[in-house]
Amino acid sequence: MEKLWNYMLFVCAILSLLLQKAAGDCQHMDQFYMNHTLWLPDSCTICTCLDPVSVCENVRCLNPNCFYAKGEYLQIPHDGCCPECVGTLAPCLYDSKTIPHHTDWYPEPCSHCTCWNGEVTCSAVACPRQTCKPGTVPQALPGQCCPQCIASGSPCKVDGVDYDDGQEWSPLPCTKCVCQDGASYCYPIQCSPLVCPPGQEMERRDDTCCPVCKSQMCSDNSRQYQNNESWQKDDCTFCTCLQGEVVCRRRECVDPKELSVERVRKRPKDQGTAALSVSADKHLVTLRYQCVSMVMSGTLQPVNSVCVKTDKLPVTQPHVNLSFVNCMKPKYT
């Protein structure tokens, strides 16, 4: 009986080996693989069946060679193993230099700038509050941003003016001086980087050292106008927005006393025409702006006129019959 039992176990072992061989040459984590088969048990491991052994090793990642200057950066995908170049965030152009995305730098001791997707944001460095001990004074030395407590020394006298030790002054718009223990030191003022928002442009003024942002839009009668936009303020005034300044010009009106029928006749044709309106009873002609006209007889009196201000105008040549009149082109002061 025992021999029969041992024989049955032997047969089962042989059958198991035969079944395993039929399913595959290698076994890995309850899975069978044929010889020379490659598989990935996870995203960072690669295995090979070398009958009857399964050989596994880590995946070797290649350098993706990201274009960091254009804002690309390395990132491992959620279901991946090797890093990839992702993101097309734009770099920044600052002082004729290309700054990669997500870069911080200090162009000046007191200015901190950041590039984020093509936009430069700069802010002043926040200095801690200084409480100096007796006998010391806070001083911001050249090339440094935040003041330090320095032992007080002798005062300075420059051009007949007395300055205390540590005192600062500006003899010129772009120059700063400081008194240090009886000696004065002057250095150029370092302007913080200025990035103007849309609709504004950088402007330099003679009375200041550092540039400022100035709006290019204009405001007139609670209305906003774009740069180079023109509008009519009233019947005789035309305005234009020029880099934030409102520039207005008035029409140059013609003195009716200088007009005559002969002068009207000799006026060039390219000056335009305007319809004539004559009252048969009063011999009146309607004038608007700089239009001049002729009547059959009597006197010329402007009606609803804007620019012409004389009440009556004598006609030098009566009995002239015209249906249209010539108009002068606008003149600006």
Coordinates of C-alpha atoms in Angstrom, one line a residue:
M1 CA 0.0 0.0 0.0
E2 CA 2.8 2.4 0.8
K3 CA 4.5 1.6 -2.4
L4 CA 1.4 2.4 -4.3
W5 CA 1.1 5.7 -2.6
N6 CA 4.7 6.7 -3.4
Y7 CA 4.2 5.7 -7.0
M8 CA 1.1 8.0 -7.2
L9 CA 3.1 10.9 -5.8
F10 CA 5.8 10.3 -8.3
V11 CA 3.3 10.3 -11.2
C12 CA 1.7 13.5 -9.9
A13 CA 5.2 15.2 -9.8
I14 CA 5.9 14.1 -13.4
L15 CA 2.5 15.4 -14.6
S16 CA 3.1 18.7 -12.8
L17 CA 6.4 19.2 -14.5
L18 CA 4.9 18.3 -17.9
L19 CA 2.0 20.7 -17.4
Q20 CA 4.5 23.5 -16.3
K21 CA 6.6 22.8 -19.4
A22 CA 3.5 23.0 -21.5
A23 CA 2.5 26.3 -20.0
G24 CA 5.9 27.9 -20.2
D25 CA 9.6 27.7 -19.6
C26 CA 9.8 30.2 -16.7
Q27 CA 7.7 30.9 -13.7
H28 CA 7.5 34.4 -12.1
M29 CA 4.9 35.4 -9.5
D30 CA 2.6 32.5 -10.4
Q31 CA 2.9 33.3 -14.1
F32 CA 4.5 31.1 -16.7
Y33 CA 6.5 32.6 -19.6
M34 CA 8.1 31.0 -22.7
N35 CA 11.8 31.1 -23.2
H36 CA 13.2 34.5 -24.3
T37 CA 10.0 36.3 -23.5
L38 CA 10.1 39.9 -22.1
W39 CA 7.6 41.3 -19.7
L40 CA 7.1 44.2 -17.3
P41 CA 5.9 43.2 -13.9
D42 CA 5.8 47.0 -13.0
S43 CA 6.6 50.3 -14.8
C44 CA 10.3 50.3 -13.6
T45 CA 11.2 46.6 -14.0
I46 CA 11.8 44.5 -17.1
C47 CA 12.2 40.7 -17.0
T48 CA 13.4 38.0 -19.4
C49 CA 12.8 34.3 -19.5
L50 CA 16.1 32.4 -19.9
D51 CA 15.0 28.8 -19.4
P52 CA 14.5 28.0 -16.7
V53 CA 15.4 31.2 -14.9
S54 CA 13.6 34.6 -14.9
V55 CA 16.1 37.5 -15.0
C56 CA 14.8 40.9 -13.9
E57 CA 16.4 44.3 -13.8
N58 CA 15.5 48.0 -13.4
V59 CA 14.5 49.9 -16.5
R60 CA 17.3 52.2 -17.8
C61 CA 16.0 55.7 -18.5
L62 CA 17.4 57.9 -21.2
N63 CA 18.1 61.6 -21.0
P64 CA 15.1 63.3 -22.6
N65 CA 17.2 66.5 -23.3
C66 CA 14.6 69.0 -22.2
F67 CA 14.7 72.6 -23.5
Y68 CA 14.9 74.3 -20.2
A69 CA 15.2 77.8 -21.7
K70 CA 11.7 77.4 -23.1
G71 CA 10.2 76.4 -19.8
E72 CA 10.3 72.6 -20.2
Y73 CA 11.0 70.6 -17.1
L74 CA 11.4 66.9 -16.1
Q75 CA 8.4 65.0 -14.7
I76 CA 7.7 61.3 -14.1
P77 CA 4.2 60.3 -15.3
H78 CA 1.8 58.9 -12.9
D79 CA 1.9 55.4 -14.5
G80 CA 5.4 55.7 -15.8
C81 CA 9.0 55.2 -14.6
C82 CA 11.3 57.4 -16.6
P83 CA 11.0 61.2 -16.5
E84 CA 9.7 63.1 -19.5
C85 CA 9.9 66.7 -20.8
V86 CA 6.6 68.4 -20.1
G87 CA 5.3 71.9 -20.1
T88 CA 5.7 74.6 -22.7
L89 CA 5.7 77.5 -20.3
A90 CA 7.3 80.5 -22.0
P91 CA 10.6 82.0 -20.8
C92 CA 10.9 85.7 -20.0
L93 CA 12.8 88.4 -21.8
Y94 CA 14.5 90.7 -19.3
D95 CA 17.3 93.3 -20.0
S96 CA 17.8 91.6 -23.4
K97 CA 18.4 88.3 -21.8
T98 CA 16.2 85.1 -21.9
I99 CA 15.2 83.9 -18.4
P100 CA 13.9 80.4 -18.1
H101 CA 10.5 79.8 -16.6
H102 CA 10.2 79.5 -12.8
T103 CA 13.5 81.4 -12.2
D104 CA 14.3 83.7 -9.3
W105 CA 17.0 86.4 -9.4
Y106 CA 18.1 89.6 -7.8
P107 CA 19.0 92.2 -10.5
E108 CA 19.7 94.7 -7.7
P109 CA 20.4 94.3 -4.0
C110 CA 16.9 95.5 -3.1
S111 CA 14.9 93.9 -5.9
H112 CA 13.7 90.3 -6.3
C113 CA 12.3 89.1 -9.6
T114 CA 10.6 85.9 -10.7
C115 CA 9.8 84.6 -14.3
W116 CA 6.6 82.7 -14.6
N117 CA 5.3 81.7 -18.0
G118 CA 6.7 84.7 -19.9
E119 CA 5.8 87.4 -17.3
V120 CA 8.4 89.0 -15.0
T121 CA 7.3 90.0 -11.5
C122 CA 9.6 92.1 -9.4
S123 CA 9.1 93.3 -5.8
A124 CA 11.2 95.2 -3.3
V125 CA 13.1 93.2 -0.7
A126 CA 11.5 93.6 2.7
C127 CA 14.2 94.6 5.2
P128 CA 13.7 93.7 8.9
R129 CA 13.2 96.5 11.3
Q130 CA 16.5 97.7 12.8
T131 CA 16.7 98.8 16.4
C132 CA 20.3 100.0 16.9
K133 CA 22.0 100.2 20.3
P134 CA 23.1 103.6 21.6
G135 CA 26.2 104.8 19.8
T136 CA 25.3 103.0 16.6
V137 CA 23.2 104.2 13.6
P138 CA 21.4 102.3 10.8
Q139 CA 23.3 102.6 7.5
A140 CA 22.7 101.1 4.1
L141 CA 26.1 100.7 2.6
P142 CA 26.7 100.9 -1.1
G143 CA 25.8 97.5 -2.8
Q144 CA 23.7 96.4 0.2
C145 CA 20.0 96.6 0.5
C146 CA 19.1 96.5 4.2
P147 CA 20.7 98.9 6.6
Q148 CA 23.0 97.7 9.3
C149 CA 23.8 99.1 12.7
I150 CA 27.2 100.8 12.4
A151 CA 29.0 102.7 15.1
S152 CA 28.4 106.4 14.9
G153 CA 31.3 108.5 13.9
S154 CA 32.2 112.1 13.0
P155 CA 29.8 114.3 10.9
C156 CA 30.5 115.4 7.4
K157 CA 30.6 118.9 5.8
V158 CA 30.0 119.0 2.1
D159 CA 29.6 122.3 0.2
G160 CA 29.0 124.1 3.4
V161 CA 26.3 121.8 4.6
D162 CA 26.6 119.6 7.7
Y163 CA 25.5 116.0 7.6
D164 CA 25.3 113.6 10.6
D165 CA 27.1 110.3 10.5
G166 CA 25.0 107.9 8.5
Q167 CA 22.9 110.6 6.9
E168 CA 22.0 110.3 3.2
W169 CA 21.3 113.0 0.6
S170 CA 21.0 113.3 -3.2
P171 CA 23.0 116.1 -4.8
L172 CA 21.7 114.9 -8.2
P173 CA 18.6 113.0 -9.3
C174 CA 20.5 109.8 -9.9
T175 CA 23.2 110.1 -7.2
K176 CA 23.0 109.3 -3.5
C177 CA 25.6 110.2 -0.9
V178 CA 26.2 109.0 2.6
C179 CA 28.3 110.3 5.5
Q180 CA 30.5 107.6 7.1
D181 CA 32.6 108.8 10.0
G182 CA 33.5 112.1 8.6
A183 CA 33.9 111.0 5.0
S184 CA 31.2 111.3 2.3
Y185 CA 30.7 108.6 -0.3
C186 CA 28.6 109.0 -3.4
Y187 CA 27.3 106.3 -5.7
P188 CA 24.7 106.1 -8.5
I189 CA 21.1 105.2 -7.5
Q190 CA 20.1 101.7 -8.6
C191 CA 16.6 101.7 -10.0
S192 CA 14.4 98.7 -9.4
P193 CA 13.3 96.8 -12.5
L194 CA 10.0 98.2 -13.8
V195 CA 7.5 96.1 -15.7
C196 CA 4.5 98.1 -16.8
P197 CA 1.1 96.5 -17.1
P198 CA -0.9 96.5 -20.4
G199 CA -2.0 99.9 -21.4
Q200 CA 0.9 101.6 -19.8
E201 CA 4.4 102.5 -21.0
M202 CA 7.7 103.3 -19.3
E203 CA 8.4 107.0 -19.0
R204 CA 11.6 108.8 -17.9
R205 CA 11.3 112.3 -16.4
D206 CA 13.9 114.9 -16.1
D207 CA 13.2 115.6 -12.4
T208 CA 13.4 111.9 -11.3
C209 CA 16.1 109.2 -11.7
C210 CA 14.1 106.1 -12.1
P211 CA 11.4 105.5 -14.8
V212 CA 7.7 105.3 -14.0
C213 CA 4.7 103.6 -15.7
K214 CA 2.4 106.1 -17.4
S215 CA -1.0 105.2 -18.8
Q216 CA -1.4 105.8 -22.6
M217 CA -5.2 106.3 -22.2
C218 CA -6.9 109.7 -21.8
S219 CA -9.9 110.8 -19.7
D220 CA -12.2 113.6 -20.8
N221 CA -15.6 114.3 -19.4
S222 CA -15.6 110.9 -17.5
R223 CA -14.9 109.0 -20.7
Q224 CA -11.8 107.0 -21.5
Y225 CA -10.0 107.2 -24.9
Q226 CA -7.3 105.0 -26.4
N227 CA -4.0 106.4 -27.5
N228 CA -4.3 108.2 -30.9
E229 CA -8.1 108.2 -30.7
S230 CA -9.9 111.4 -31.7
W231 CA -13.3 112.8 -30.8
Q232 CA -15.3 115.9 -31.3
K233 CA -15.8 117.8 -28.0
D234 CA -18.2 120.4 -29.4
D235 CA -19.1 121.9 -32.7
C236 CA -15.8 123.8 -33.1
T237 CA -13.4 121.7 -30.9
F238 CA -11.7 118.4 -31.9
C239 CA -9.4 116.5 -29.5
T240 CA -6.9 113.6 -29.8
C241 CA -5.4 111.4 -27.1
L242 CA -1.6 111.5 -27.4
Q243 CA 0.2 109.2 -25.0
G244 CA -2.0 110.0 -22.1
E245 CA -2.4 113.7 -22.9
V246 CA -5.5 115.3 -24.3
V247 CA -4.6 117.7 -27.2
C248 CA -7.5 119.8 -28.5
R249 CA -7.7 122.2 -31.4
R250 CA -10.5 124.7 -32.4
R251 CA -11.6 125.5 -35.9
E252 CA -10.4 128.8 -37.3
C253 CA -13.5 130.7 -38.1
V254 CA -13.7 133.1 -41.1
D255 CA -14.6 136.7 -40.4
P256 CA -17.7 137.4 -42.4
K257 CA -16.6 141.0 -43.1
E258 CA -13.8 139.7 -45.3
L259 CA -16.2 137.7 -47.5
S260 CA -17.7 139.0 -50.8
V261 CA -19.3 137.5 -53.8
E262 CA -16.1 137.9 -55.8
R263 CA -14.1 136.0 -53.3
V264 CA -16.7 133.2 -53.2
R265 CA -16.5 132.9 -57.0
K266 CA -12.7 132.6 -57.1
R267 CA -12.5 129.9 -54.4
P268 CA -11.2 126.6 -55.8
K269 CA -13.7 123.9 -56.6
D270 CA -12.0 121.3 -54.4
Q271 CA -13.1 123.1 -51.3
G272 CA -16.6 121.4 -51.4
T273 CA -20.2 122.7 -51.7
A274 CA -23.0 123.1 -49.3
A275 CA -26.7 123.6 -50.0
L276 CA -28.1 127.1 -50.0
S277 CA -31.1 128.0 -47.9
V278 CA -32.7 131.4 -48.8
S279 CA -35.6 133.1 -47.2
A280 CA -37.6 135.0 -49.9
D281 CA -39.0 137.5 -47.4
K282 CA -36.0 138.5 -45.5
H283 CA -33.2 137.5 -47.9
L284 CA -31.5 135.3 -45.3
V285 CA -29.0 132.5 -45.9
T286 CA -28.4 129.7 -43.4
L287 CA -24.7 129.4 -42.7
R288 CA -23.0 126.5 -40.8
Y289 CA -19.4 126.4 -39.8
Q290 CA -17.3 128.1 -42.5
C291 CA -19.7 128.0 -45.4
V292 CA -20.2 131.4 -47.3
S293 CA -22.9 132.1 -49.7
M294 CA -24.6 134.7 -52.0
V295 CA -28.1 136.1 -52.1
M296 CA -30.1 137.8 -54.7
S297 CA -30.2 141.2 -53.0
G298 CA -30.2 142.9 -49.7
T299 CA -28.0 141.7 -46.8
L300 CA -26.4 138.4 -45.8
Q301 CA -27.4 137.3 -42.2
P302 CA -26.1 134.1 -40.7
V303 CA -28.7 131.8 -39.2
N304 CA -27.9 128.9 -36.9
S305 CA -24.2 129.7 -37.5
V306 CA -21.7 128.2 -35.1
C307 CA -18.4 129.8 -36.0
V308 CA -19.4 133.0 -37.8
K309 CA -20.3 135.6 -35.2
T310 CA -21.1 138.8 -37.2
D311 CA -24.8 139.6 -37.3
K312 CA -24.9 141.1 -40.8
L313 CA -22.8 141.1 -43.9
P314 CA -23.2 143.6 -46.8
V315 CA -23.3 142.0 -50.3
T316 CA -21.1 143.8 -52.7
Q317 CA -22.7 142.5 -55.8
P318 CA -26.5 142.1 -55.6
H319 CA -28.8 140.2 -57.9
V320 CA -26.7 137.1 -58.0
N321 CA -28.7 133.9 -58.3
L322 CA -26.9 130.7 -57.2
S323 CA -28.3 127.4 -55.8
F324 CA -25.0 126.1 -54.2
V325 CA -22.2 127.7 -52.3
N326 CA -18.6 126.9 -51.7
C327 CA -17.2 125.8 -48.4
M328 CA -13.8 126.3 -47.0
K329 CA -11.9 123.4 -45.6
P330 CA -11.3 123.4 -41.8
K331 CA -8.3 125.1 -40.5
Y332 CA -6.7 124.1 -37.1
T333 CA -4.7 126.3 -34.7

